């Protein structure tokens, strides 16, 4: 059973607010990811990390930032939310580097920016 | 340009029948393929995978077939059950290269009718 948690599950905020989406995993995985997904569309990788103090941008440009100070924690921050940021944000982790390792996903945060 | 395509956004199948979900890819460097299943309000969960050295992998009711020359893979579910109703994502990676990120398709929504 995968143990990866995301909070909040749903968030509705006004334009210009700063928000942080939390993601934590208790599996000791080194690699963590953030994906953005719109309904009926593919998951787009926006950030990933190979371990503590490692952060990389994904294939989809994003105005968000991430940090990895602890192995188990990989928060995503939007300094000034806009309606274009409305989407579902999925956090995932995997044990090994490389594309063959299974990714374990959290339940997602559905963000709506008014 | 989508590197992983799932051209059927939705599929309806009668309970007990076979469900066939299709996936095409364009990048010949992809050598590892995965299927994830997603229920509403949950994150995707890993279902089954296949390496490019194989053309078939089976796990219970789920079988994935890979046709490398056609850059095509399919997921067969036999027999289909109502609990299989979910969105199925095809994903691919170039595990033997330094580009180890996983690319997801847009998903196919499967409805199994009792």
PDB file of N, CA and C in Angstrom, chain B residues 15 24 30 39 47 65 95:
ATOM      1  N   UNK B  15     -20.416  -5.994 -19.096  1.00  0.00           N
ATOM      2  CA  UNK B  15     -19.780  -6.832 -18.078  1.00  0.00           C
ATOM      3  C   UNK B  15     -19.561  -8.242 -18.622  1.00  0.00           C
ATOM      4  N   UNK B  24      -0.839   4.449 -28.829  1.00  0.00           N
ATOM      5  CA  UNK B  24       0.199   4.576 -29.851  1.00  0.00           C
ATOM      6  C   UNK B  24       1.256   5.554 -29.383  1.00  0.00           C
ATOM      7  N   UNK B  30      11.414   5.053 -26.827  1.00  0.00           N
ATOM      8  CA  UNK B  30      10.658   4.487 -25.714  1.00  0.00           C
ATOM      9  C   UNK B  30      10.886   2.978 -25.663  1.00  0.00           C
ATOM     10  N   UNK B  39      -9.383   6.290 -10.648  1.00  0.00           N
ATOM     11  CA  UNK B  39     -10.781   6.516 -10.271  1.00  0.00           C
ATOM     12  C   UNK B  39     -10.978   8.005  -9.996  1.00  0.00           C
ATOM     13  N   UNK B  47      -0.927  -0.332 -12.868  1.00  0.00           N
ATOM     14  CA  UNK B  47      -1.689  -1.538 -13.210  1.00  0.00           C
ATOM     15  C   UNK B  47      -0.774  -2.642 -13.743  1.00  0.00           C
ATOM     16  N   UNK B  65      -0.190  -6.047 -24.638  1.00  0.00           N
ATOM     17  CA  UNK B  65       0.479  -6.493 -25.857  1.00  0.00           C
ATOM     18  C   UNK B  65       1.261  -5.328 -26.443  1.00  0.00           C
ATOM     19  N   UNK B  95      13.854   4.166 -20.776  1.00  0.00           N
ATOM     20  CA  UNK B  95      14.551   3.809 -19.546  1.00  0.00           C
ATOM     21  C   UNK B  95      16.054   3.657 -19.735  1.00  0.00           C
TER      22      UNK B  95
END
